[in-house]
PDB file of C-alpha atoms in Angstrom:
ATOM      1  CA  UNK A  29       2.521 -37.577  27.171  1.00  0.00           C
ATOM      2  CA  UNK A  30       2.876 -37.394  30.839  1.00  0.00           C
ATOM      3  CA  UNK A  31       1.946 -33.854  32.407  1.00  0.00           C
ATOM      4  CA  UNK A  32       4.712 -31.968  33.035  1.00  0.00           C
ATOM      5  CA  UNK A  33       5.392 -28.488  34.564  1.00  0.00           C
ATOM      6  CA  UNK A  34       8.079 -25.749  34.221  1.00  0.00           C
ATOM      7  CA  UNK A  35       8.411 -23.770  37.260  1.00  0.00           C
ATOM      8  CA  UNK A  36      11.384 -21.491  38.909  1.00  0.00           C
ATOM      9  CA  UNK A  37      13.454 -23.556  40.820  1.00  0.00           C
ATOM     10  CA  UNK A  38      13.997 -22.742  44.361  1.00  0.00           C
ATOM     11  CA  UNK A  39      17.116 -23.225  47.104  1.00  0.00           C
ATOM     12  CA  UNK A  40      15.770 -26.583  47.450  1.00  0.00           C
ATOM     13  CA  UNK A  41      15.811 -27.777  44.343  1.00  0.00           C
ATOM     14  CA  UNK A  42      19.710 -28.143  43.749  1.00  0.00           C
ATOM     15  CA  UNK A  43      19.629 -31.863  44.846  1.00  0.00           C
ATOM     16  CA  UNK A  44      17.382 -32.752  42.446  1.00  0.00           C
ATOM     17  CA  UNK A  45      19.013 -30.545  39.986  1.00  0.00           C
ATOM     18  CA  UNK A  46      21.855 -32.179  40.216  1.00  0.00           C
ATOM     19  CA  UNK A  47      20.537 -35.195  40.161  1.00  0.00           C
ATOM     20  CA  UNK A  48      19.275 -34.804  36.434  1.00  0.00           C
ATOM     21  CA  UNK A  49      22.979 -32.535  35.069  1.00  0.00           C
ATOM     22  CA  UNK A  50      24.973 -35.016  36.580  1.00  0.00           C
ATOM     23  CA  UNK A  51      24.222 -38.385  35.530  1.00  0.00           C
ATOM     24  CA  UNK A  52      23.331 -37.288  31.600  1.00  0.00           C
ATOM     25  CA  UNK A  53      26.824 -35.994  31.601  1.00  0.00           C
ATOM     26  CA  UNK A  54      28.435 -38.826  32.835  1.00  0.00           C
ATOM     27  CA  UNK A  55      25.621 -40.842  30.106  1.00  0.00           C
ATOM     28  CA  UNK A  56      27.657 -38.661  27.349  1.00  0.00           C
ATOM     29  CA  UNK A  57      31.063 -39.199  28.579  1.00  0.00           C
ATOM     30  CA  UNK A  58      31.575 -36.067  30.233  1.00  0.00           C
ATOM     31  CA  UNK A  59      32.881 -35.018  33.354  1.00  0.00           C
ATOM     32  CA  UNK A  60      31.012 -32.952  36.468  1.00  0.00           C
ATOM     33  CA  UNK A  61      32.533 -30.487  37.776  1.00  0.00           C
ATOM     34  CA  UNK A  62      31.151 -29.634  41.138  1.00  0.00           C
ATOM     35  CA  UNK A  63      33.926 -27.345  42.025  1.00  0.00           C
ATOM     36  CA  UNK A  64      33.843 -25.628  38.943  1.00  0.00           C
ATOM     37  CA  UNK A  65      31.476 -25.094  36.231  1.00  0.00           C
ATOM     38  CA  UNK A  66      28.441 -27.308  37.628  1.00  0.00           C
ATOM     39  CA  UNK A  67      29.444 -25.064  41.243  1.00  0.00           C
ATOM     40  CA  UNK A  68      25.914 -23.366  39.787  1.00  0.00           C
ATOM     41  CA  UNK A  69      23.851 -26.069  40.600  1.00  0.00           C
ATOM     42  CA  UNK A  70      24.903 -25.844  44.800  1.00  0.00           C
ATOM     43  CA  UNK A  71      23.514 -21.986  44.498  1.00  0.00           C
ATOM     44  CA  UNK A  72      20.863 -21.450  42.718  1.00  0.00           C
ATOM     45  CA  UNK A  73      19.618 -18.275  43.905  1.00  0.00           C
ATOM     46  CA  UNK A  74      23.072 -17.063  44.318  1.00  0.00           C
ATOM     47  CA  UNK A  75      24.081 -18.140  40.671  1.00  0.00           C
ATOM     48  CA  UNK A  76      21.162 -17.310  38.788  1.00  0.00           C
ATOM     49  CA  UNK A  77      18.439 -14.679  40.741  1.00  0.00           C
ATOM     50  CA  UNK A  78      21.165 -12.625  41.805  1.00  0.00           C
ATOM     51  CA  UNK A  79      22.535 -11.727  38.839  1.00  0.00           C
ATOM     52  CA  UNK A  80      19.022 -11.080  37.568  1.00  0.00           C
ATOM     53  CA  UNK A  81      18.927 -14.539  35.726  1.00  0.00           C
ATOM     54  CA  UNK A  82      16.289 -17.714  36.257  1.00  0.00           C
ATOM     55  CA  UNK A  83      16.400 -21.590  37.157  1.00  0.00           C
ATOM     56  CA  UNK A  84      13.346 -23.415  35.782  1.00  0.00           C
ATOM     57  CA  UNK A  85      12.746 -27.470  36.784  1.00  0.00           C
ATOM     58  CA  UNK A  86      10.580 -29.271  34.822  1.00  0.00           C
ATOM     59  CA  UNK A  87       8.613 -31.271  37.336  1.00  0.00           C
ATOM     60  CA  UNK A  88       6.632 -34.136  36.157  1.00  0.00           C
ATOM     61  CA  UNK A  89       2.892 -35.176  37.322  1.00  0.00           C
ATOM     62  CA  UNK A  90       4.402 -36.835  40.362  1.00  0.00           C
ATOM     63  CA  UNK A  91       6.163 -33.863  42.033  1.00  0.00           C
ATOM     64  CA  UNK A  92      10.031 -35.404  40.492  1.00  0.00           C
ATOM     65  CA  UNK A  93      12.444 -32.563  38.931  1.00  0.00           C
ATOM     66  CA  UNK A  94      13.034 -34.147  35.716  1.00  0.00           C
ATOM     67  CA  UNK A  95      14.618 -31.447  33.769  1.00  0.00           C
ATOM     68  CA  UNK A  96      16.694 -27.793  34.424  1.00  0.00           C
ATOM     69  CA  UNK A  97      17.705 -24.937  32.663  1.00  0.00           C
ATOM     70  CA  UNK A  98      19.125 -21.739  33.636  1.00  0.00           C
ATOM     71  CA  UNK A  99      19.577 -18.126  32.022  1.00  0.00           C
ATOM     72  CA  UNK A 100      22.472 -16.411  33.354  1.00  0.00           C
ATOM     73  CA  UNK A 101      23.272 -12.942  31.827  1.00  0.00           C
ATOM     74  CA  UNK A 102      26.263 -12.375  31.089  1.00  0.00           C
ATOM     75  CA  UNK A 103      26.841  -8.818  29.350  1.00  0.00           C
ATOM     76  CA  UNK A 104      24.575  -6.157  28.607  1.00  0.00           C
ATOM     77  CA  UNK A 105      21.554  -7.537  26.664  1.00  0.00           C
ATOM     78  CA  UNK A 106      22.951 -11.039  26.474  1.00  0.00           C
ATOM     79  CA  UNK A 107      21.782 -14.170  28.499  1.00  0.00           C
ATOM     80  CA  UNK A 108      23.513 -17.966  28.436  1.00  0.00           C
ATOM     81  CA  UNK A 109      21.528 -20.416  28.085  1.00  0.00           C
ATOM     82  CA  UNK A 110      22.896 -22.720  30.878  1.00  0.00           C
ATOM     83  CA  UNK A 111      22.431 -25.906  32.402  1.00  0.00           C
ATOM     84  CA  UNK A 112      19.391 -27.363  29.869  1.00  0.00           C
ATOM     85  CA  UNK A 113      19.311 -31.539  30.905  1.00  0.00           C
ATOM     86  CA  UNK A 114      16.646 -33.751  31.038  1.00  0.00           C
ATOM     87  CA  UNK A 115      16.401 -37.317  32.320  1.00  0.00           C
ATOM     88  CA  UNK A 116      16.613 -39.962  29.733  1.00  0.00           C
ATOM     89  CA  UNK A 117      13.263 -41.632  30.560  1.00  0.00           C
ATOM     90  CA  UNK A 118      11.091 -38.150  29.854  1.00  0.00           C
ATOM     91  CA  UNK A 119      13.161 -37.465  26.179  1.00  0.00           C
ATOM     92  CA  UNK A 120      11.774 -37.534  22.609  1.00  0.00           C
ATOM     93  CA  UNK A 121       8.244 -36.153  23.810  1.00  0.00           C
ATOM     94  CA  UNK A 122       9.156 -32.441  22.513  1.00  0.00           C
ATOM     95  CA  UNK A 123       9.931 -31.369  25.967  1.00  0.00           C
ATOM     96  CA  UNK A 124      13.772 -30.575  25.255  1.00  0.00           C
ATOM     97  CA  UNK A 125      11.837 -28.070  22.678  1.00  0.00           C
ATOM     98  CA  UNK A 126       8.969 -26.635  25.023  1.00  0.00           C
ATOM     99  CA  UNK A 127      11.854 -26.197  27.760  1.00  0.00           C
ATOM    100  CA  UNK A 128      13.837 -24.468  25.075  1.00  0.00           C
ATOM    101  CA  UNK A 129      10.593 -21.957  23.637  1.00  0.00           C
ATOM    102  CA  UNK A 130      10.049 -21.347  27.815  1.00  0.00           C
ATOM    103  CA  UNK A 131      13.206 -19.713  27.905  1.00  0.00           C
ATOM    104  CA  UNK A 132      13.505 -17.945  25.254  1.00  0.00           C
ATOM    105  CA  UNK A 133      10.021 -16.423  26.254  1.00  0.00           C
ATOM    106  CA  UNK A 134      11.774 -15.842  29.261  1.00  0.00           C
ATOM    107  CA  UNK A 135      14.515 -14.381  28.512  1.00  0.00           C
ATOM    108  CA  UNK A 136      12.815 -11.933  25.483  1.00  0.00           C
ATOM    109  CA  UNK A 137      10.379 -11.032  28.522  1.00  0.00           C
ATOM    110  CA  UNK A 138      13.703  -9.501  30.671  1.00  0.00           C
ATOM    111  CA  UNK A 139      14.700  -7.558  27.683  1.00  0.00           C
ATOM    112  CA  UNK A 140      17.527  -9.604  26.393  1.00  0.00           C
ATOM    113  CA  UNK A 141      18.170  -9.231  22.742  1.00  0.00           C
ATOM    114  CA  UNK A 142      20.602 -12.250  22.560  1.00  0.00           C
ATOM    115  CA  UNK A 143      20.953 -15.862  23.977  1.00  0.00           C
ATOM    116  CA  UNK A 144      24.261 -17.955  23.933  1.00  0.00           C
ATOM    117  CA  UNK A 145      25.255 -21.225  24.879  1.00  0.00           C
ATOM    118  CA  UNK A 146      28.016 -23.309  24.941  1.00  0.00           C
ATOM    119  CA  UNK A 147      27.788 -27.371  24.636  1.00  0.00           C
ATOM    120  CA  UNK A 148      29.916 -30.591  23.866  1.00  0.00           C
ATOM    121  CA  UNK A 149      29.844 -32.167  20.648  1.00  0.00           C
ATOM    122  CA  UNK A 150      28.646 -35.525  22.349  1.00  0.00           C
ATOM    123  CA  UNK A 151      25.577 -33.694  22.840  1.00  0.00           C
ATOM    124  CA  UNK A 152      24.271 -34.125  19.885  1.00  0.00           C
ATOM    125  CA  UNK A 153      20.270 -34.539  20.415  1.00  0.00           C
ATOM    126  CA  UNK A 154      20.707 -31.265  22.147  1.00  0.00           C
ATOM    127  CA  UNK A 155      22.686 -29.487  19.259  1.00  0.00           C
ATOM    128  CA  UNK A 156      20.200 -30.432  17.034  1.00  0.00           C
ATOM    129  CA  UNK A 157      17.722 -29.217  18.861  1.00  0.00           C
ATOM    130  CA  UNK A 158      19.560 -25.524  19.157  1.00  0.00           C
ATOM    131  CA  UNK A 159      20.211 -25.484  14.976  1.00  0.00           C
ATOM    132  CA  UNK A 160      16.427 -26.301  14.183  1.00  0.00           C
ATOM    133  CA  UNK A 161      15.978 -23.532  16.591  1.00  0.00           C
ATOM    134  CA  UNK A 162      17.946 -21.299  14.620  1.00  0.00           C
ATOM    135  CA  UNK A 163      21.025 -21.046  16.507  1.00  0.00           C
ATOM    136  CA  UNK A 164      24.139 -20.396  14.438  1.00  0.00           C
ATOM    137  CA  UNK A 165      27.891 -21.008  15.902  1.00  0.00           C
ATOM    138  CA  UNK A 166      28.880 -18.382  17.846  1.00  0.00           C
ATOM    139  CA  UNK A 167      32.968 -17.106  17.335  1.00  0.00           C
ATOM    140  CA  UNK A 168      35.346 -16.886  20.077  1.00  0.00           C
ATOM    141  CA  UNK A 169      36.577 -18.809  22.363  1.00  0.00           C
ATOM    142  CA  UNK A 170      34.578 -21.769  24.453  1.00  0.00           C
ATOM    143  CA  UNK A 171      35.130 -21.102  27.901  1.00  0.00           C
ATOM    144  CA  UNK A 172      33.744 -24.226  29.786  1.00  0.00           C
ATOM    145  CA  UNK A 173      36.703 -26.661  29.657  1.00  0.00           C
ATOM    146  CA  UNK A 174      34.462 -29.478  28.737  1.00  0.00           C
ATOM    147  CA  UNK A 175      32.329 -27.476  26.024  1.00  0.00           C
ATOM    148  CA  UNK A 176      33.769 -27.373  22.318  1.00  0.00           C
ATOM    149  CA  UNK A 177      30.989 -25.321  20.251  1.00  0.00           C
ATOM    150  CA  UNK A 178      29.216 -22.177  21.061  1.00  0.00           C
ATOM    151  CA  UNK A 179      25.884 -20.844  19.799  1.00  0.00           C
ATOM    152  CA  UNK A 180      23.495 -17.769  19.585  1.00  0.00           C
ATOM    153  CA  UNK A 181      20.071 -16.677  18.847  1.00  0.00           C
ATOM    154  CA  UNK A 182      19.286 -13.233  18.063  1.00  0.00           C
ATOM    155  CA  UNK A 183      16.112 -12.342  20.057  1.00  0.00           C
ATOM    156  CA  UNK A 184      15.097  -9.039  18.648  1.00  0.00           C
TER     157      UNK A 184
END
């Protein structure tokens, strides 16, 4: 397995950011929306540090973002899960899970007792991934117009 890295992201990592969300959701027949929910990914300090969330990359021996994910709270004591892509050439080495167990770490370590998410059924590697986890389906409404299911994970 190649050496990778999961770091914060900073300002200058939206490009590459974008680079990897972008192109897997156009892979899985979905649509970017750069004025709307992917607007994230053109802020990233404004979108996630301000609010008292994070922006990891996962950076591979070479220096190249090849993976994000974002936590984003959004009430009291609750964090999304937001933005978790990696590039097709660095998947099925368990890094979608490591990735996943970083931010949870992360997100117990603020003092959030519960994670959502909300994702597209064509995502399917990545739902997977979420139920083995032990994320159940969340009720209530989706509200990313391209997302159909919604999770959670208790973190207490």
């Amino acid at each position: 397995m190649t050496d990778f890295t999961i770091r914060p992201a900073t300002a200058a990592d939206g490009p590459a950011a974008r680079a990897v969300v972008f192109p897997v959701l156009e892979a899985y027949g979905l649509k970017p929306e750069p004025d709307g929910t992917d607007a994230d990914l053109f802020d990233l300090d404004g979108a996630y540090l301000a609010c008292g969330g994070a922006f990891f990359v996962v950076v591979d021996g070479a220096g190249l973002v090849v993976g994000t994910c974002g936590l984003k709270p959004v009430a009291e004591g609750i964090v999304e899960l937001r933005k978790m892509y990696l590039a097709p050439g660095v998947r099925g080495q368990g890094l979608g899970r490591r990735l996943l167990e970083h931010a949870i770490a992360e997100a117990k370590a603020r003092g959030f007792r519960r994670m959502e998410l909300e994702t597209a059924s064509p995502l399917v590697e990545a739902i997977a991934l979420y139920r083995s986890r032990g994320f159940s389906p969340r009720c209530g409404a989706v509200e990313t117009k391209r997302c159909d299911q919604a999770f959670f994970l208790d973190l207490a």
